[in-house]
Structure formats: structure tokens, C-alpha cells
mmCIF file of C-alpha atoms in Angstrom:
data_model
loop_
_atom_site.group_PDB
_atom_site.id
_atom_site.type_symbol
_atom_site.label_atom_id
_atom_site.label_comp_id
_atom_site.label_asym_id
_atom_site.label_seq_id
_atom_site.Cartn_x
_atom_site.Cartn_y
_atom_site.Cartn_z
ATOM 1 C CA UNK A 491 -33.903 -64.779 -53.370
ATOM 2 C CA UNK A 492 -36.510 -67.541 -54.678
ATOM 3 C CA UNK A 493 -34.888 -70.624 -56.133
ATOM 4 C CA UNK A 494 -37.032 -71.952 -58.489
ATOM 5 C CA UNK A 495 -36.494 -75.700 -60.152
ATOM 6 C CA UNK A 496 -36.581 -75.667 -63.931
ATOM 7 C CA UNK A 497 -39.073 -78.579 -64.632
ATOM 8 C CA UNK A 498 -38.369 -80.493 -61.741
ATOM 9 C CA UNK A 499 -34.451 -80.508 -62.930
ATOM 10 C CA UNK A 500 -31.805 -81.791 -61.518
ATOM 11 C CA UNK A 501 -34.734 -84.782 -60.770
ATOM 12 C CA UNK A 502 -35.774 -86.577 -63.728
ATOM 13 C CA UNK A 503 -37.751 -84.383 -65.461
ATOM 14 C CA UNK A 504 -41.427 -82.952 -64.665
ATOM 15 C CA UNK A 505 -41.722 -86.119 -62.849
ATOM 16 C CA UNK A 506 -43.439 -86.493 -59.471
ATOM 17 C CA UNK A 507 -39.549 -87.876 -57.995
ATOM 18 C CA UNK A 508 -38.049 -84.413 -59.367
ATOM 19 C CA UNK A 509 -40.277 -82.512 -57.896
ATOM 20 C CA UNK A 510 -40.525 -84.423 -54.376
ATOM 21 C CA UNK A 511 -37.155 -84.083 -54.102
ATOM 22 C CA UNK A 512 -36.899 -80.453 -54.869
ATOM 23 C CA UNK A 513 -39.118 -80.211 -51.942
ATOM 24 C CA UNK A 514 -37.386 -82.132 -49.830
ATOM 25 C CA UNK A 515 -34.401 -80.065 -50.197
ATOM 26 C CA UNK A 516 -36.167 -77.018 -49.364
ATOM 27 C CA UNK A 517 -37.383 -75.766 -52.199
ATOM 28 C CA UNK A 518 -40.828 -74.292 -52.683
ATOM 29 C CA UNK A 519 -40.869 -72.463 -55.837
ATOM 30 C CA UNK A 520 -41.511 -75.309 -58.862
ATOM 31 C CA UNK A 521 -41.720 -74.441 -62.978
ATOM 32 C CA UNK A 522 -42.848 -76.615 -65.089
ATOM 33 C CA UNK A 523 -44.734 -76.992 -68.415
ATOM 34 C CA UNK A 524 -48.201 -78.986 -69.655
ATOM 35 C CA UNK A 525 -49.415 -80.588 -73.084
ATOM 36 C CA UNK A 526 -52.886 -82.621 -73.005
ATOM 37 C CA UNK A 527 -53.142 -86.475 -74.110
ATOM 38 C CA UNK A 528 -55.848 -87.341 -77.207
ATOM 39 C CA UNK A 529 -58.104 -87.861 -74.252
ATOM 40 C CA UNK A 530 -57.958 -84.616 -72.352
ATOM 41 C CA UNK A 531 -55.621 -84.994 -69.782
ATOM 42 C CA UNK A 532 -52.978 -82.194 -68.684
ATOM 43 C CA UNK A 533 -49.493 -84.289 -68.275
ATOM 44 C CA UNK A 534 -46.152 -81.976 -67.163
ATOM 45 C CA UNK A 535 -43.842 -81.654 -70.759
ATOM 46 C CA UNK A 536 -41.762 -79.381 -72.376
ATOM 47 C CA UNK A 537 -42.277 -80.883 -75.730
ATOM 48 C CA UNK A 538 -45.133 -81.843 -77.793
ATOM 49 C CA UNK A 539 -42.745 -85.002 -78.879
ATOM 50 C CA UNK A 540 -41.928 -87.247 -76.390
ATOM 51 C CA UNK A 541 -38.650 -88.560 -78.286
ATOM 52 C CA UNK A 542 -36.089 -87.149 -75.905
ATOM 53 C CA UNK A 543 -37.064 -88.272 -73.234
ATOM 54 C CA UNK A 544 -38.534 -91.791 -74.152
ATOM 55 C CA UNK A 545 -36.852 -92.473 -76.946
ATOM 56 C CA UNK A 546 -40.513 -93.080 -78.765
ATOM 57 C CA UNK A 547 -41.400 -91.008 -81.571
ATOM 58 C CA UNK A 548 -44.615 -89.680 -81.015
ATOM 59 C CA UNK A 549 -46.669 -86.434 -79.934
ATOM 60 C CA UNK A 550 -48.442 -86.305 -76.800
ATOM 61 C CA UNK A 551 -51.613 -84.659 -78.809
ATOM 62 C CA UNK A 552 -51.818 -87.709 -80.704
ATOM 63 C CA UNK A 553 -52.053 -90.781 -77.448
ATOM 64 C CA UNK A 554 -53.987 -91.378 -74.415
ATOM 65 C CA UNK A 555 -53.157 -90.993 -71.000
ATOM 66 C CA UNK A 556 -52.751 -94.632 -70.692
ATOM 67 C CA UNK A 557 -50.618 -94.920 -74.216
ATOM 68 C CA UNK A 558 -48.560 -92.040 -72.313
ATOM 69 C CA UNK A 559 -48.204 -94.294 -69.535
ATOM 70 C CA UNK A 560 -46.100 -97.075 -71.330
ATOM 71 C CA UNK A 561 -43.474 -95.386 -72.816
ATOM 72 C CA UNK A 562 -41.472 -94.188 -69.295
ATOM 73 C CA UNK A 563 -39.678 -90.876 -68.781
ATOM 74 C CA UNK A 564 -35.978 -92.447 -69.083
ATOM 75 C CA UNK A 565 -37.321 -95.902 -69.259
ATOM 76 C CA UNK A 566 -38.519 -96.073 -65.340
ATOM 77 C CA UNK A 567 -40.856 -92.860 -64.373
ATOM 78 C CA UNK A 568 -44.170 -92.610 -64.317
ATOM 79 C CA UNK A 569 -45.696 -89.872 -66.320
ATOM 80 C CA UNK A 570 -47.280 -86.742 -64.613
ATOM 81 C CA UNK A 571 -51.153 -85.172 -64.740
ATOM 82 C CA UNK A 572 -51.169 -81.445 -63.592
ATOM 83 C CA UNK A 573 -54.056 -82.376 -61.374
ATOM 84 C CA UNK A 574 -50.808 -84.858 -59.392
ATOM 85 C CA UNK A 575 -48.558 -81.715 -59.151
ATOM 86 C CA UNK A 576 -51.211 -79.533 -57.767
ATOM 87 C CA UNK A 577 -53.099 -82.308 -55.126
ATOM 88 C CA UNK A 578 -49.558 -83.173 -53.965
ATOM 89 C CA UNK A 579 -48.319 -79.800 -53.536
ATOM 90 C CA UNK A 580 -50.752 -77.226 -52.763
ATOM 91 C CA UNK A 581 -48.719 -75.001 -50.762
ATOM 92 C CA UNK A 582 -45.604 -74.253 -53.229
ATOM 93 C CA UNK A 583 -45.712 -71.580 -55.934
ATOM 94 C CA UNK A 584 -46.167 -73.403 -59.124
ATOM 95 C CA UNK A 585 -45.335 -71.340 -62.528
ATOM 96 C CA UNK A 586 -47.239 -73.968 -65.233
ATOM 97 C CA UNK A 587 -46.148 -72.760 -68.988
ATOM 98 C CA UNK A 588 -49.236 -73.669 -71.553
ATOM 99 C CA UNK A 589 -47.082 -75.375 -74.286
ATOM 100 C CA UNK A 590 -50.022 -75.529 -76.953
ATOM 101 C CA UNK A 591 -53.291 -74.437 -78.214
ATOM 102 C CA UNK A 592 -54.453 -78.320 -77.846
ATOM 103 C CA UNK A 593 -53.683 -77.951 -73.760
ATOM 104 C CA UNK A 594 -55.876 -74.441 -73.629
ATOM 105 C CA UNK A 595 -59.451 -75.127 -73.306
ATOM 106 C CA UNK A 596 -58.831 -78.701 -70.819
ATOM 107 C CA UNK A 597 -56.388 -76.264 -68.780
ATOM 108 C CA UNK A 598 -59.298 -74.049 -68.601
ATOM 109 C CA UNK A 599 -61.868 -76.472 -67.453
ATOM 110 C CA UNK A 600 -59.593 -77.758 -65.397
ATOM 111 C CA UNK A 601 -59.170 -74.449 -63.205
ATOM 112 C CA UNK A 602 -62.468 -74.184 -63.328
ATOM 113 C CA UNK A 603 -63.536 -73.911 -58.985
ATOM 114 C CA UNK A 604 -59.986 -74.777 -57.877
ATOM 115 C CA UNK A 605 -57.614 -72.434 -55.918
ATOM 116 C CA UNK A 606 -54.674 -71.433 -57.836
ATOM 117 C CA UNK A 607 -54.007 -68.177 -55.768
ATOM 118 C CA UNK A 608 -50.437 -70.203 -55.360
ATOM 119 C CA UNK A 609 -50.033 -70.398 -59.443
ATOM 120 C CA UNK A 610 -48.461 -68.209 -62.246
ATOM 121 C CA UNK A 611 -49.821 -69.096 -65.573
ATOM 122 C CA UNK A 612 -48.367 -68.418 -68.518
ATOM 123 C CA UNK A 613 -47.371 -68.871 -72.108
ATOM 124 C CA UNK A 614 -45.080 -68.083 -75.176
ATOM 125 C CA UNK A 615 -48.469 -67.425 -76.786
ATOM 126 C CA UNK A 616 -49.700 -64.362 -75.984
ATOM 127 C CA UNK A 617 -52.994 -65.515 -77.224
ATOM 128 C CA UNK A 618 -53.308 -68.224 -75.010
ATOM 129 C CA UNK A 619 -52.020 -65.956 -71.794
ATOM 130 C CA UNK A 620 -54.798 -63.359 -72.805
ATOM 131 C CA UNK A 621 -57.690 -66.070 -73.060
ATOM 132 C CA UNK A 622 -56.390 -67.479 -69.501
ATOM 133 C CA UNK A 623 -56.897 -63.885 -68.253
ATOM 134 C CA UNK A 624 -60.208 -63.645 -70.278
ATOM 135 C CA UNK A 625 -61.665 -66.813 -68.309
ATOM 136 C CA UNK A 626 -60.187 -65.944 -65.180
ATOM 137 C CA UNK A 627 -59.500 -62.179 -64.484
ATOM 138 C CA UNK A 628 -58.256 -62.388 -61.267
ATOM 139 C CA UNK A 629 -55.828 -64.884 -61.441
ATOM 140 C CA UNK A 630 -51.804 -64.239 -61.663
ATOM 141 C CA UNK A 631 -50.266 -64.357 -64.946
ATOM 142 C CA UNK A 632 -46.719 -64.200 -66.572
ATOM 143 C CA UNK A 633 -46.097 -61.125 -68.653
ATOM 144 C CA UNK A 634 -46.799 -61.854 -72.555
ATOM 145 C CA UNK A 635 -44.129 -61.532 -74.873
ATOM 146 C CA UNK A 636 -45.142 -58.266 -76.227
ATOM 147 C CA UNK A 637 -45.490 -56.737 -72.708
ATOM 148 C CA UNK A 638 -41.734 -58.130 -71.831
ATOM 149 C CA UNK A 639 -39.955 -56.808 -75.229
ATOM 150 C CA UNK A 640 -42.504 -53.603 -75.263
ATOM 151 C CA UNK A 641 -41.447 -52.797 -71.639
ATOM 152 C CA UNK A 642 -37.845 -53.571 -72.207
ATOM 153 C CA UNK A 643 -37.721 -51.450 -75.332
ATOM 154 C CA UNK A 644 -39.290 -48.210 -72.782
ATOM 155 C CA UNK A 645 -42.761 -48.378 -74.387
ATOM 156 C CA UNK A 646 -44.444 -50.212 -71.480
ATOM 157 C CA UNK A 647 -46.888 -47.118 -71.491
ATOM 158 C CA UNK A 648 -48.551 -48.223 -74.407
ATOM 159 C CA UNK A 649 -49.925 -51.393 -72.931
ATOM 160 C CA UNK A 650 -52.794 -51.934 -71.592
ATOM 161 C CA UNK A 651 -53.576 -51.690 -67.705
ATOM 162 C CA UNK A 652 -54.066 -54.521 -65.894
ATOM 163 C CA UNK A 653 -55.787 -54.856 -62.144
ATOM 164 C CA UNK A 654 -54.763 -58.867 -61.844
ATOM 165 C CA UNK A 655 -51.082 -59.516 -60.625
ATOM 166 C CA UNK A 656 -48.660 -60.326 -63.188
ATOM 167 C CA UNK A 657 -44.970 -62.156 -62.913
ATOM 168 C CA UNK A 658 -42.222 -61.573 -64.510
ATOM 169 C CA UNK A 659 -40.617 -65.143 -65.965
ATOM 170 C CA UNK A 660 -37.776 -64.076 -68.549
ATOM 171 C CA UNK A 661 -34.635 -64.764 -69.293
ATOM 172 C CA UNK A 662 -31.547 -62.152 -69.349
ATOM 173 C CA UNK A 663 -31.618 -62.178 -73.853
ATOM 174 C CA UNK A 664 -34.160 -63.575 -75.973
ATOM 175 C CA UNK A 665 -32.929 -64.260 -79.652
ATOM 176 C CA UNK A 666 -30.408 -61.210 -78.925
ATOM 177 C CA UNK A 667 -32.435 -58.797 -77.560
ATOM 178 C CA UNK A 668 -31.330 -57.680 -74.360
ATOM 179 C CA UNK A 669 -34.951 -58.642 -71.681
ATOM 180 C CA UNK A 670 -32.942 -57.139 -68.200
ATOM 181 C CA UNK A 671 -33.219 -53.030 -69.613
ATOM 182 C CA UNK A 672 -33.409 -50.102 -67.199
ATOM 183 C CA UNK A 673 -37.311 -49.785 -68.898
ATOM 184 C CA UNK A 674 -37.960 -53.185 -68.153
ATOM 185 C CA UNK A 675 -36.828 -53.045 -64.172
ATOM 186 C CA UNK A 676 -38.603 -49.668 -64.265
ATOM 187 C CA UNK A 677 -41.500 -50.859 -65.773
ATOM 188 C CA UNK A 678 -41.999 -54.140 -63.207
ATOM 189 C CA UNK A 679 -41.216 -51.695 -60.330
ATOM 190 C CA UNK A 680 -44.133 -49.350 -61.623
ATOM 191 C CA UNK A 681 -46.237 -52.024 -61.785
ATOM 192 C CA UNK A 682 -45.448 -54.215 -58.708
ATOM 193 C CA UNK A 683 -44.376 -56.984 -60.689
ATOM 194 C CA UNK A 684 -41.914 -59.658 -59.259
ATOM 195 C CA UNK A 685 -39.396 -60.618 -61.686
ATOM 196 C CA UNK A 686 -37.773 -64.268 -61.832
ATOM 197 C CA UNK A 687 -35.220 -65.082 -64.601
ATOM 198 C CA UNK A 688 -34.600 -68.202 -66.585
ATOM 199 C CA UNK A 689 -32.355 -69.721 -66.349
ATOM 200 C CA UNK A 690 -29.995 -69.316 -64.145
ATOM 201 C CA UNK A 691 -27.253 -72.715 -64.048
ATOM 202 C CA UNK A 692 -23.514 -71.351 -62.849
ATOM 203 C CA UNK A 693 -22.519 -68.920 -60.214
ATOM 204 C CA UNK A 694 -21.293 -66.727 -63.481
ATOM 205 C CA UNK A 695 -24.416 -66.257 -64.784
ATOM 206 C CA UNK A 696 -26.146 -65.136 -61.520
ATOM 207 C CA UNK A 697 -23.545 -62.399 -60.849
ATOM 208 C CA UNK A 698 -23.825 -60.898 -64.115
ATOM 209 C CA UNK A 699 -27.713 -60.047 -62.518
ATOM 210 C CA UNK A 700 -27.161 -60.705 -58.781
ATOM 211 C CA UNK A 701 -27.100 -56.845 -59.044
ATOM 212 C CA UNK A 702 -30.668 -55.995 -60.264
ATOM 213 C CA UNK A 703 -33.581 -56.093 -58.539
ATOM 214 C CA UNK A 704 -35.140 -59.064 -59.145
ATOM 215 C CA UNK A 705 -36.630 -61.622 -56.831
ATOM 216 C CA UNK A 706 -35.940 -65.032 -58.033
ATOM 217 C CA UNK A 707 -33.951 -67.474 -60.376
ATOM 218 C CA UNK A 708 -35.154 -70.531 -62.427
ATOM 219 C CA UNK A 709 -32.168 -72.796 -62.075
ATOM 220 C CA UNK A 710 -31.407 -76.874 -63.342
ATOM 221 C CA UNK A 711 -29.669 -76.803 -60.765
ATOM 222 C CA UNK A 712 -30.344 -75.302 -57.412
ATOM 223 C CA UNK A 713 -28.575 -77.557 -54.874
ATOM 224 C CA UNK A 714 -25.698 -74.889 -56.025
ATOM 225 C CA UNK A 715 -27.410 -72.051 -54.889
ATOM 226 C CA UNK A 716 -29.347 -73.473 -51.698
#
């Protein structure tokens, strides 16, 4: 089974130590998330506000790159560019979540001529996942959320066809709607598509799906599961 670590976590997070020292303990499968700076530059976040992590009050969106670089992740680390992650670590599967419309278009000219065979893009927007697959056709993307919940519900025959690989990244529920369905396995089986859940911290919640068929787990904590 892939162990995949959740921004970098149990590391500081979506930092270039977290990640070195996923791959230092063996791990080769890394999720994480981008926003862009005022001045087009793809850093690795979850959130558009950098408050929880540095304490300061403000949205990436809104600062440079070198504004960004002041205010340290936990008061010590260095902030992170995509273009760092994917120089450094060319040969690990990297699953980068779009976080906003602002990140889009200098995510797409950023792909532009690089190899990302190794990547899984994706997106709670479906909009943005669909434009990514617009601008490059051929590269693999993370189901939408209307393909996971239309697939899970047994109408995945309604979707569209698709000749690009796709990944599965879901959890087991979203917002009480059960992802993990018979239709849904079915569906990714059909369809050849891998299927890695999020996200996966105790040894209780993998064996409630250790059963099913699925290929990987996106964990905060995978030294308890290497």
C-alpha cells in the first residue's frame, strides 16, 4: 500500500524539512497544496491565510514572495515555491491540490514544458480541475467532486469519458455522505483508476477500509504505518 504524507506532516508543514524527511524515511508518495504570492509565485499552503501557522494575519494573495519570506512557518522555516518541491524531488509522486482561482493561470504557465508525468493535479473546484485538463489533456488528474459523489451515488455512467488517467484522492465521508460505495470501487475499477484516501491517522481508521481495494493512504502520520 502507498503511504502518502499529508502536506509534509508529521514535518513542519509543506516545508522543504517535512518533506526531506518524509523521504528520508522512505517515503515517496508526497500531498501537498499551492496558493500564489501578489507577485506570481506558487508557495506550498493549505490556507489562503497564513495566521495558523505564522501567527500573522494576512492572505498569501495579498504579499510578495519576499513579504512571504519574513513571517516563518512556526517562527523558523523557510517558506516553499512549488518550483523547490518539484527541482528537489523529481522522482516521487507528488499530488499538488490548486487551493484558489488566484493560483490557476501561474500554475498553468508554470507546467507549461515541464514533466509532470510523476504529478496528480487536482482541486475542490471542479472548474479549476477541468481547465487543468483543458490546457493539458494528457496529464493525470484527481477525480472532480461531481465525478466522486456521481460515481459513489451509481451514476458514474453519466459522466463524461475521459482518455487521460485520473486518481482517486477522497476521503471515506464527505459532509456525511458516504465516498467508499460499492458504485464508487466499481466505478474506479471500470475505469482503471487508483484510489488513495484521506486521511488516514490511527490504525482504527485504516481497518475500517484495509478491506477495500484501494491502493494508498494519505496519513499525518506515517512513521505508524511504515
Amino acid at each position: 500500500m502507498q503511504i502518502w504524507t499529508h502536506r509534509g506532516n508529521p514535518g513542519p508543514e509543506n516545508t522543504l524539512e517535512g518533506f526531506s524527511q518524509a523521504w528520508i524515511d522512505g517515503i515517496r508518495h508526497f500531498e501537498t497544496d499551492i496558493h500564489c504570492t501578489n507577485d506570481g509565485v506558487l508557495v506550498l499552503a493549505h490556507d489562503s491565510d497564513i495566521s495558523r501557522i505564522t501567527g500573522h494575519k494576512k492572505d498569501i494573495k495579498d504579499i510578495s514572495w519576499e513579504e512571504l519570506q519574513e513571517l516563518k512557518i512556526d517562527g523558523k522555516f523557510e517558506w516553499t515555491t512549488l518550483d523547490e518541491l518539484h527541482t528537489q524531488y523529481e522522482h516521487v509522486q507528488i499530488s499538488v491540490d490548486i487551493k484558489s482561482d488566484h493560483a490557476l493561470e501561474p500554475f498553468l504557465q508554470w507546467a507549461e514544458g515541464k514533466d509532470l508525468s510523476n504529478y496528480i493535479v487536482g482541486s475542490f473546484s471542479a472548474e479549476r480541475v477541468n481547465r487543468v485538463r483543458q490546457v493539458f489533456p494528457t496529464l493525470t488528474t484527481a477525480l472532480t467532486s461531481k465525478e466522486i459523489l456521481f460515481s459513489a451515488a451509481g451514476l458514474g455512467r453519466l459522466l463524461p469519458a475521459h482518455s487521460a488517467k485520473r486518481v482517486a484522492m477522497v476521503p471515506p465521508r464527505f459532509k456525511g455522505i458516504r465516498i467508499l460505495t460499492r458504485s464508487f470501487i466499481d466505478f474506479c475499477a471500470l475505469h482503471s483508476i487508483e484510489i488513495n484516501v484521506w486521511t488516514i491517522n490511527s490504525d482504527e481508521e485504516l481497518d475500517q477500509i484495509r478491506h477495500l481495494p484501494i491502493n494508498g493512504i494519505i496519513t499525518d502520520h506515517y512513521r505508524r504505518f511504515i
